[in-house]
N, CA, C and O of each residue as an XYZ file, in Angstrom:
688
protein
N      97.753    -33.043    -26.145
C      97.975    -32.340    -24.898
C      99.465    -32.173    -24.687
O     100.237    -33.090    -24.967
N      99.864    -31.062    -24.215
C     101.265    -30.778    -23.959
C     101.657    -31.308    -22.590
O     100.797    -31.561    -21.746
N     102.962    -31.476    -22.370
C     103.427    -32.044    -21.125
C     104.746    -31.410    -20.709
O     105.602    -31.147    -21.554
N     104.913    -31.165    -19.432
C     106.183    -30.668    -18.914
C     106.327    -31.068    -17.459
O     105.347    -31.423    -16.804
N     107.535    -31.011    -16.963
C     107.801    -31.319    -15.566
C     108.375    -30.084    -14.910
O     109.314    -29.481    -15.429
N     107.822    -29.703    -13.780
C     108.292    -28.506    -13.085
C     109.637    -28.731    -12.432
O     109.948    -29.835    -11.983
N     110.421    -27.690    -12.382
C     111.734    -27.776    -11.766
C     111.642    -27.588    -10.267
O     110.659    -27.048     -9.758
N     112.668    -28.035     -9.562
C     112.694    -27.943     -8.108
C     112.961    -26.521     -7.639
O     112.410    -26.091     -6.626
N     113.799    -25.784     -8.363
C     114.114    -24.425     -7.957
C     112.861    -23.573     -8.045
O     112.103    -23.705     -9.006
N     112.617    -22.694     -7.064
C     111.373    -21.932     -7.045
C     111.194    -20.981     -8.217
O     110.067    -20.576     -8.503
N     112.268    -20.612     -8.904
C     112.143    -19.645     -9.988
C     112.465    -20.256    -11.343
O     112.788    -19.544    -12.294
N     112.375    -21.586    -11.425
C     112.634    -22.291    -12.673
C     111.456    -23.210    -12.952
O     111.012    -23.948    -12.072
N     110.954    -23.161    -14.175
C     109.886    -24.070    -14.584
C     110.275    -24.709    -15.903
O     110.873    -24.064    -16.764
N     109.937    -25.967    -16.054
C     110.070    -26.631    -17.339
C     108.692    -26.581    -17.974
O     107.720    -27.083    -17.410
N     108.613    -25.977    -19.144
C     107.322    -25.698    -19.769
C     107.293    -26.296    -21.171
O     108.284    -26.262    -21.901
N     106.143    -26.838    -21.527
C     105.868    -27.306    -22.896
C     104.846    -26.346    -23.479
O     103.801    -26.104    -22.875
N     105.149    -25.788    -24.672
C     104.238    -24.866    -25.348
C     103.921    -25.427    -26.722
O     104.818    -25.842    -27.456
N     102.643    -25.436    -27.063
C     102.189    -25.821    -28.397
C     101.267    -24.730    -28.909
O     100.360    -24.292    -28.202
N     101.500    -24.293    -30.140
C     100.691    -23.219    -30.706
C     100.311    -23.557    -32.134
O     101.089    -24.132    -32.896
N      99.086    -23.181    -32.467
C      98.640    -23.334    -33.851
C      97.928    -22.051    -34.238
O      97.287    -21.395    -33.416
N      98.059    -21.716    -35.502
C      97.451    -20.471    -35.976
C      97.192    -20.563    -37.463
O      97.885    -21.272    -38.193
N      96.188    -19.838    -37.895
C      95.942    -19.648    -39.313
C      96.502    -18.270    -39.641
O      95.855    -17.260    -39.365
N      97.713    -18.213    -40.235
C      98.359    -16.916    -40.431
C      97.548    -15.938    -41.272
O      97.722    -14.726    -41.140
N      96.679    -16.430    -42.123
C      95.865    -15.527    -42.940
C      94.779    -14.846    -42.116
O      94.297    -13.777    -42.491
N      94.393    -15.450    -41.002
C      93.311    -14.892    -40.197
C      93.804    -14.033    -39.033
O      93.026    -13.276    -38.452
N      95.079    -14.142    -38.691
C      95.574    -13.448    -37.512
C      95.940    -12.007    -37.813
O      96.719    -11.726    -38.724
N      95.377    -11.111    -37.044
C      95.732     -9.702    -37.142
C      95.395     -9.069    -35.800
O      94.262     -9.191    -35.333
N      96.354     -8.394    -35.168
C      96.028     -7.742    -33.897
C      94.832     -6.816    -34.060
O      94.755     -6.053    -35.023
N      93.912     -6.884    -33.127
C      92.659     -6.150    -33.236
C      92.047     -5.991    -31.855
O      92.699     -6.288    -30.854
N      90.813     -5.531    -31.784
C      90.137     -5.330    -30.504
C      89.675     -6.661    -29.922
O      89.055     -7.472    -30.609
N      89.988     -6.869    -28.648
C      89.676     -8.144    -28.002
C      88.880     -7.947    -26.724
O      88.877     -6.876    -26.116
N      88.215     -9.007    -26.345
C      87.599     -9.144    -25.027
C      88.000    -10.520    -24.522
O      88.084    -11.471    -25.300
N      88.246    -10.627    -23.233
C      88.650    -11.900    -22.642
C      87.430    -12.564    -22.030
O      86.678    -11.953    -21.270
N      87.254    -13.826    -22.378
C      86.158    -14.641    -21.850
C      86.739    -15.851    -21.143
O      87.839    -16.297    -21.471
N      86.008    -16.385    -20.175
C      86.508    -17.599    -19.517
C      86.496    -18.785    -20.476
O      85.601    -18.912    -21.312
N      87.487    -19.641    -20.348
C      87.579    -20.832    -21.184
C      86.807    -22.007    -20.627
O      86.738    -23.057    -21.264
N      86.226    -21.851    -19.452
C      85.410    -22.891    -18.819
C      84.062    -22.281    -18.464
O      83.988    -21.154    -17.975
N      83.017    -23.024    -18.710
C      81.663    -22.504    -18.459
C      81.424    -22.172    -16.982
O      80.698    -21.226    -16.677
N      82.016    -22.926    -16.075
C      81.763    -22.723    -14.652
C      82.769    -21.782    -13.981
O      82.788    -21.675    -12.755
N      83.592    -21.110    -14.760
C      84.612    -20.208    -14.212
C      83.957    -19.029    -13.505
O      83.041    -18.406    -14.041
N      84.426    -18.729    -12.310
C      83.950    -17.571    -11.563
C      84.764    -16.356    -12.011
O      85.896    -16.167    -11.564
N      84.198    -15.542    -12.883
C      84.924    -14.409    -13.449
C      85.129    -13.275    -12.445
O      85.826    -12.304    -12.737
N      84.522    -13.399    -11.265
C      84.731    -12.384    -10.234
C      85.782    -12.817     -9.217
O      86.127    -12.050     -8.318
N      86.290    -14.035     -9.353
C      87.292    -14.506     -8.394
C      88.581    -13.695     -8.548
O      88.916    -13.219     -9.632
N      89.277    -13.558     -7.443
C      90.527    -12.796     -7.439
C      91.522    -13.375     -8.448
O      92.167    -12.626     -9.181
N      91.645    -14.675     -8.488
C      92.598    -15.326     -9.397
C      92.233    -15.056    -10.856
O      93.106    -14.714    -11.653
N      90.960    -15.205    -11.215
C      90.560    -14.976    -12.609
C      90.802    -13.523    -13.019
O      91.267    -13.255    -14.127
N      90.489    -12.601    -12.133
C      90.690    -11.185    -12.440
C      92.182    -10.910    -12.672
O      92.543    -10.219    -13.625
N      93.041    -11.444    -11.812
C      94.486    -11.244    -11.989
C      94.981    -11.877    -13.281
O      95.775    -11.276    -14.005
N      94.519    -13.080    -13.570
C      94.960    -13.777    -14.777
C      94.498    -13.047    -16.037
O      95.274    -12.886    -16.978
N      93.254    -12.611    -16.060
C      92.755    -11.924    -17.258
C      93.436    -10.567    -17.425
O      93.674    -10.140    -18.555
N      93.752     -9.887    -16.335
C      94.486     -8.614    -16.438
C      95.893     -8.844    -16.994
O      96.376     -8.072    -17.823
N      96.542     -9.909    -16.530
C      97.903    -10.211    -17.018
C      97.864    -10.555    -18.504
O      98.728    -10.118    -19.265
N      96.864    -11.339    -18.921
C      96.732    -11.669    -20.346
C      96.437    -10.407    -21.154
O      97.025    -10.201    -22.216
N      95.538     -9.568    -20.665
C      95.204     -8.326    -21.376
C      96.450     -7.452    -21.541
O      96.674     -6.890    -22.613
N      97.246     -7.337    -20.503
C      98.458     -6.528    -20.591
C      99.409     -7.081    -21.643
O     100.015     -6.314    -22.391
N      99.547     -8.394    -21.711
C     100.419     -9.004    -22.719
C      99.874     -8.778    -24.117
O     100.640     -8.482    -25.034
N      98.566     -8.911    -24.301
C      97.969     -8.696    -25.621
C      98.142     -7.250    -26.077
O      98.446     -7.003    -27.244
N      97.952     -6.304    -25.181
C      98.147     -4.886    -25.511
C      99.613     -4.643    -25.879
O      99.907     -3.908    -26.821
N     100.523     -5.261    -25.134
C     101.952     -5.130    -25.440
C     102.259     -5.627    -26.859
O     103.187     -5.142    -27.506
N     101.471     -6.596    -27.331
C     101.698     -7.167    -28.654
C     100.918     -6.466    -29.769
O     100.964     -6.901    -30.919
N     100.212     -5.397    -29.441
C      99.562     -4.624    -30.488
C      98.052     -4.728    -30.544
O      97.424     -4.089    -31.389
N      97.457     -5.510    -29.672
C      96.000     -5.588    -29.609
C      95.459     -4.374    -28.851
O      96.205     -3.676    -28.164
N      94.171     -4.136    -28.985
C      93.481     -3.103    -28.233
C      92.354     -3.772    -27.470
O      91.607     -4.570    -28.036
N      92.225     -3.454    -26.192
C      91.142     -4.046    -25.411
C      89.849     -3.308    -25.744
O      89.784     -2.082    -25.649
N      88.824     -4.059    -26.134
C      87.527     -3.483    -26.479
C      86.874     -2.885    -25.235
O      87.070     -3.373    -24.122
N      86.116     -1.849    -25.434
C      85.421     -1.214    -24.309
C      84.365     -2.140    -23.716
O      84.151     -2.157    -22.504
N      83.700     -2.918    -24.589
C      82.704     -3.876    -24.128
C      82.865     -5.177    -24.914
O      83.516     -5.217    -25.958
N      82.278     -6.196    -24.403
C      82.296     -7.500    -25.078
C      81.616     -7.412    -26.449
O      82.017     -8.099    -27.390
N      80.600     -6.576    -26.556
C      79.835     -6.458    -27.797
C      80.554     -5.682    -28.894
O      80.108     -5.688    -30.041
N      81.662     -5.011    -28.563
C      82.407     -4.281    -29.593
C      83.705     -4.993    -29.976
O      84.446     -4.516    -30.835
N      83.976     -6.120    -29.347
C      85.217     -6.859    -29.627
C      85.167     -7.507    -31.007
O      84.118     -7.966    -31.460
N      86.315     -7.534    -31.656
C      86.453     -8.249    -32.936
C      86.877     -9.691    -32.691
O      86.564    -10.588    -33.474
N      87.597     -9.898    -31.589
C      88.134    -11.210    -31.250
C      87.816    -11.506    -29.788
O      87.984    -10.650    -28.920
N      87.357    -12.723    -29.528
C      87.218    -13.186    -28.147
C      88.435    -14.024    -27.826
O      88.769    -14.958    -28.555
N      89.093    -13.690    -26.742
C      90.214    -14.476    -26.244
C      89.687    -15.296    -25.082
O      89.275    -14.741    -24.063
N      89.697    -16.613    -25.227
C      89.278    -17.442    -24.106
C      90.508    -17.782    -23.282
O      91.572    -18.093    -23.818
N      90.341    -17.718    -21.982
C      91.420    -17.954    -21.030
C      91.013    -19.089    -20.110
O      89.975    -19.039    -19.450
N      91.851    -20.110    -20.082
C      91.619    -21.230    -19.156
C      92.940    -21.555    -18.490
O      93.935    -21.843    -19.155
N      92.937    -21.507    -17.172
C      94.114    -21.884    -16.397
C      93.649    -22.743    -15.241
O      92.719    -22.382    -14.521
N      94.291    -23.867    -15.070
C      93.918    -24.720    -13.956
C      94.701    -26.013    -13.963
O      95.698    -26.174    -14.667
N      94.213    -26.913    -13.159
C      94.857    -28.208    -12.987
C      94.256    -29.241    -13.914
O      93.052    -29.258    -14.172
N      95.118    -30.090    -14.401
C      94.672    -31.303    -15.068
C      94.796    -32.367    -13.988
O      95.724    -32.287    -13.184
N      93.939    -33.331    -13.926
C      93.873    -34.284    -12.831
C      95.121    -35.058    -12.483
O      95.083    -35.881    -11.568
N      96.219    -34.834    -13.167
C      97.429    -35.613    -12.959
C      98.206    -35.164    -11.727
O      98.407    -33.968    -11.516
N      98.635    -36.109    -10.927
C      99.503    -35.831     -9.794
C     100.689    -36.777     -9.883
O     100.523    -37.950    -10.216
N     101.867    -36.285     -9.591
C     103.057    -37.129     -9.614
C     103.857    -36.888     -8.342
O     103.906    -35.761     -7.849
N     104.486    -37.931     -7.803
C     105.327    -37.728     -6.615
C     106.476    -36.781     -6.938
O     107.012    -36.785     -8.046
N     106.839    -35.976     -5.956
C     107.911    -35.005     -6.162
C     108.956    -35.177     -5.069
O     108.862    -34.544     -4.017
N     109.926    -36.005     -5.299
C     111.060    -36.222     -4.406
C     110.657    -36.284     -2.943
O     111.309    -35.676     -2.094
N     109.592    -37.010     -2.639
C     109.171    -37.218     -1.264
C     108.594    -36.002     -0.582
O     108.366    -36.029      0.627
N     108.350    -34.926     -1.326
C     107.869    -33.683     -0.720
C     106.407    -33.418     -1.071
O     105.982    -32.262     -1.091
N     105.652    -34.433     -1.341
C     104.261    -34.226     -1.707
C     104.057    -34.466     -3.186
O     104.861    -35.135     -3.835
N     102.988    -33.922     -3.711
C     102.633    -34.165     -5.095
C     102.760    -32.911     -5.941
O     102.465    -31.804     -5.489
N     103.206    -33.103     -7.179
C     103.175    -32.041     -8.175
C     101.922    -32.245     -9.011
O     101.493    -33.377     -9.235
N     101.349    -31.167     -9.462
C     100.143    -31.210    -10.284
C     100.473    -30.636    -11.653
O     101.339    -29.771    -11.785
N      99.781    -31.122    -12.658
C      99.965    -30.600    -14.004
C      99.032    -29.415    -14.196
O      97.811    -29.554    -14.125
N      99.619    -28.248    -14.440
C      98.873    -27.029    -14.706
C      98.823    -26.811    -16.208
O      99.780    -27.122    -16.918
N      97.707    -26.277    -16.692
C      97.567    -25.977    -18.115
C      97.034    -24.555    -18.273
O      96.144    -24.116    -17.544
N      97.604    -23.855    -19.245
C      97.123    -22.536    -19.640
C      96.755    -22.627    -21.108
O      97.605    -22.919    -21.949
N      95.489    -22.379    -21.420
C      95.000    -22.339    -22.799
C      94.542    -20.923    -23.093
O      93.762    -20.338    -22.341
N      95.036    -20.383    -24.192
C      94.584    -19.077    -24.678
C      94.180    -19.297    -26.132
O      94.982    -19.752    -26.948
N      92.932    -18.970    -26.447
C      92.452    -19.170    -27.815
C      91.736    -17.924    -28.303
O      90.999    -17.280    -27.557
N      91.965    -17.597    -29.564
C      91.306    -16.450    -30.190
C      90.269    -16.961    -31.179
O      90.566    -17.798    -32.031
N      89.041    -16.445    -31.057
C      87.976    -16.803    -31.996
C      87.326    -15.521    -32.520
O      87.408    -14.465    -31.892
N      86.696    -15.633    -33.653
C      86.045    -14.506    -34.317
C      84.799    -14.094    -33.528
O      83.792    -14.802    -33.537
N      84.870    -12.960    -32.852
C      83.763    -12.485    -32.019
C      82.577    -12.034    -32.855
O      81.430    -12.209    -32.443
N      82.833    -11.461    -34.014
C      81.749    -10.971    -34.877
C      80.916    -12.153    -35.362
O      79.686    -12.087    -35.368
N      81.576    -13.228    -35.768
C      80.859    -14.441    -36.193
C      80.094    -15.039    -35.028
O      78.960    -15.487    -35.201
N      80.686    -15.054    -33.849
C      80.014    -15.616    -32.669
C      78.741    -14.839    -32.351
O      77.705    -15.441    -32.070
N      78.804    -13.516    -32.390
C      77.607    -12.709    -32.090
C      76.533    -12.868    -33.159
O      75.345    -12.715    -32.874
N      76.948    -13.176    -34.397
C      75.993    -13.367    -35.495
C      75.422    -14.783    -35.513
O      74.575    -15.105    -36.345
N      75.893    -15.635    -34.584
C      75.389    -17.000    -34.523
C      76.018    -17.940    -35.541
O      75.541    -19.059    -35.731
N      77.090    -17.494    -36.198
C      77.790    -18.341    -37.170
C      78.858    -19.169    -36.463
O      79.153    -18.952    -35.288
N      79.423    -20.106    -37.187
C      80.527    -20.907    -36.663
C      81.680    -19.988    -36.292
O      81.934    -18.997    -36.977
N      82.374    -20.313    -35.215
C      83.477    -19.476    -34.752
C      84.790    -20.250    -34.868
O      85.206    -20.936    -33.935
N      85.423    -20.129    -36.012
C      86.686    -20.848    -36.176
C      87.759    -20.274    -35.248
O      87.784    -19.080    -34.947
N      88.631    -21.162    -34.813
C      89.771    -20.730    -34.006
C      90.740    -19.988    -34.906
O      91.153    -20.509    -35.942
N      91.106    -18.777    -34.517
C      92.101    -18.015    -35.257
C      93.505    -18.479    -34.871
O      94.389    -18.619    -35.716
N      93.680    -18.710    -33.577
C      94.919    -19.275    -33.069
C      94.693    -19.783    -31.653
O      93.740    -19.391    -30.980
N      95.582    -20.658    -31.216
C      95.492    -21.202    -29.861
C      96.888    -21.526    -29.372
O      97.721    -22.050    -30.111
N      97.125    -21.202    -28.110
C      98.386    -21.536    -27.451
C      98.051    -22.335    -26.196
O      97.203    -21.932    -25.400
N      98.724    -23.468    -26.030
C      98.578    -24.288    -24.830
C      99.953    -24.457    -24.212
O     100.898    -24.869    -24.885
N     100.063    -24.140    -22.938
C     101.327    -24.307    -22.220
C     101.053    -25.101    -20.952
O     100.029    -24.905    -20.298
N     101.968    -25.997    -20.608
C     101.796    -26.825    -19.419
C     103.086    -26.905    -18.624
O     104.183    -26.780    -19.169
N     102.932    -27.116    -17.326
C     104.067    -27.321    -16.430
C     103.553    -27.968    -15.145
O     102.398    -27.785    -14.760
N     104.412    -28.710    -14.505
C     104.089    -29.268    -13.196
C     104.486    -28.281    -12.113
O     105.430    -27.508    -12.273
N     103.757    -28.316    -11.013
C     104.095    -27.473     -9.873
C     103.275    -27.867     -8.667
O     102.292    -28.600     -8.775
N     103.693    -27.370     -7.517
C     102.932    -27.583     -6.288
C     101.725    -26.645     -6.286
O     101.742    -25.599     -6.934
N     100.696    -27.020     -5.564
C      99.502    -26.163     -5.491
C      99.831    -24.772     -4.971
O      99.235    -23.789     -5.411
N     100.777    -24.680     -4.037
C     101.112    -23.357     -3.491
C     101.964    -22.524     -4.448
O     102.287    -21.377     -4.139
N     102.333    -23.078     -5.603
C     103.081    -22.342     -6.621
C     102.183    -21.905     -7.774
O     102.678    -21.501     -8.826
N     100.896    -21.983     -7.587
C      99.918    -21.736     -8.654
C     100.175    -20.426     -9.406
O     100.198    -20.421    -10.636
N     100.367    -19.330     -8.693
C     100.545    -18.033     -9.352
C     101.891    -17.940    -10.065
O     101.981    -17.352    -11.143
N     102.928    -18.509     -9.477
C     104.233    -18.530    -10.134
C     104.166    -19.348    -11.414
O     104.732    -18.961    -12.437
N     103.474    -20.481    -11.354
C     103.318    -21.320    -12.547
C     102.536    -20.559    -13.620
O     102.910    -20.591    -14.792
N     101.460    -19.878    -13.233
C     100.689    -19.098    -14.212
C     101.581    -18.076    -14.904
O     101.559    -17.971    -16.130
N     102.365    -17.320    -14.136
C     103.226    -16.291    -14.714
C     104.240    -16.902    -15.678
O     104.502    -16.344    -16.743
N     104.808    -18.045    -15.304
C     105.771    -18.714    -16.193
C     105.098    -19.190    -17.471
O     105.654    -19.051    -18.560
N     103.895    -19.755    -17.337
C     103.179    -20.253    -18.520
C     102.794    -19.103    -19.448
O     102.919    -19.226    -20.666
N     102.334    -18.002    -18.892
C     101.969    -16.864    -19.723
C     103.203    -16.282    -20.416
O     103.157    -15.957    -21.603
N     104.296    -16.154    -19.680
C     105.530    -15.630    -20.273
C     106.027    -16.544    -21.389
O     106.463    -16.063    -22.435
N     105.964    -17.856    -21.174
C     106.409    -18.807    -22.200
C     105.476    -18.801    -23.405
O     105.920    -19.047    -24.527
N     104.194    -18.524    -23.193
C     103.208    -18.504    -24.276
C     103.300    -17.255    -25.130
O     102.987    -17.297    -26.320
N     103.723    -16.150    -24.547
C     103.691    -14.850    -25.223
C     104.339    -14.848    -26.606
O     103.744    -14.300    -27.534
N     105.519    -15.428    -26.796
C     106.113    -15.395    -28.137
C     105.353    -16.225    -29.172
O     105.614    -16.111    -30.369
N     104.421    -17.056    -28.720
C     103.683    -17.942    -29.621
C     102.291    -17.421    -29.964
O     101.581    -18.039    -30.757
N     101.894    -16.301    -29.385
C     100.560    -15.767    -29.629
C     100.429    -15.419    -31.111
O     101.211    -14.636    -31.652
N      99.431    -16.012    -31.751
C      99.175    -15.776    -33.163
C     100.130    -16.474    -34.101
O     100.160    -16.178    -35.296
N     100.908    -17.396    -33.574
C     101.914    -18.072    -34.391
C     101.742    -19.585    -34.326
O     100.979    -20.113    -33.516
N     102.462    -20.251    -35.187
C     102.501    -21.699    -35.247
C     103.815    -22.144    -34.618
O     104.846    -21.516    -34.860
N     103.811    -23.207    -33.820
C     105.068    -23.722    -33.307
C     104.900    -24.493    -32.024
O     103.797    -24.638    -31.496
N     106.021    -24.986    -31.535
C     106.042    -25.697    -30.265
C     107.445    -25.621    -29.706
O     108.414    -25.439    -30.444
N     107.546    -25.764    -28.393
C     108.852    -25.704    -27.752
C     108.788    -26.325    -26.374
O     107.763    -26.285    -25.694
N     109.900    -26.894    -25.985
C     110.125    -27.309    -24.605
C     111.142    -26.316    -24.057
O     112.252    -26.201    -24.577
N     110.760    -25.606    -23.011
C     111.580    -24.513    -22.501
C     111.877    -24.670    -21.020
O     111.073    -25.211    -20.262
N     113.032    -24.194    -20.629
C     113.348    -23.993    -19.220
C     113.140    -22.494    -19.007
O     113.829    -21.677    -19.617
N     112.208    -22.142    -18.158
C     111.877    -20.743    -17.914
C     112.507    -20.328    -16.586
O     112.186    -20.885    -15.536
N     113.398    -19.353    -16.643
C     114.024    -18.799    -15.443
C     113.380    -17.450    -15.175
O     113.366    -16.575    -16.041
N     112.850    -17.287    -13.976
C     112.212    -16.031    -13.601
C     113.100    -15.308    -12.601
O     113.497    -15.879    -11.586
N     113.406    -14.067    -12.888
C     114.153    -13.232    -11.960
C     113.119    -12.554    -11.066
O     112.431    -11.636    -11.512
N     112.999    -12.991     -9.811
C     111.932    -12.448     -8.955
C     112.117    -10.975     -8.612
O     111.146    -10.294     -8.281
N     113.338    -10.478     -8.686
C     113.578     -9.075     -8.379
C     113.172     -8.180     -9.537
O     112.453     -7.198     -9.351
N     113.632     -8.522    -10.725
C     113.339     -7.699    -11.907
C     111.988     -8.045    -12.526
O     111.417     -7.236    -13.257
N     111.470     -9.247    -12.238
C     110.210     -9.683    -12.848
C     110.372    -10.066    -14.301
O     109.392    -10.079    -15.046
N     111.591    -10.381    -14.726
C     111.860    -10.739    -16.108
C     111.992    -12.255    -16.245
O     112.161    -12.975    -15.262
N     111.910    -12.716    -17.497
C     111.984    -14.139    -17.784
C     113.057    -14.389    -18.828
O     113.265    -13.591    -19.742
N     113.733    -15.518    -18.669
C     114.701    -15.975    -19.653
C     114.251    -17.361    -20.086
O     113.873    -18.184    -19.252
N     114.292    -17.621    -21.391
C     113.847    -18.892    -21.922
C     115.042    -19.627    -22.526
O     115.771    -19.083    -23.356
N     115.225    -20.857    -22.099
C     116.317    -21.683    -22.608
C     115.707    -22.947    -23.179
O     115.038    -23.683    -22.453
N     115.919    -23.226    -24.475
C     115.403    -24.487    -25.041
C     115.996    -25.664    -24.268
O     117.150    -25.615    -23.841
N     115.214    -26.707    -24.093
C     115.756    -27.884    -23.409
C     115.645    -29.089    -24.276
O     116.049    -30.179    -23.872
């Protein structure tokens, strides 16, 4: 499991990213996004926003969004939420550990009832307050983007420019 501590500044996050991939199996292709948790409400406002943001990033990287789940070559599972950890935050309440998992599996094998090996997986974590949930998600997705389909890990300081909507990554 990855670990990071959130920064105090509202536009700075300390993020841990871990990625694994089988380079022989990775190739941008048609995808469908599925929830990474069985009980995920796929109609919730948060899930819809998160899956749209992930889809936009995948398209930016050369993937094509499948018209239907049944025509996808790759299923991208998306899981974003809290891990049960809470830590005191300078007397201002508790910080929670947020995790973003994005995993690609062979959709054709899954539909055929065969084993579905992971093609690649990226896990990013950061601490934050509950009211920073969306900011933390955006930072985690931005930090994960360079690792999609790749092998590696990094501890990053993510600076978000709220006006431009851009991100800067500084190794820590």
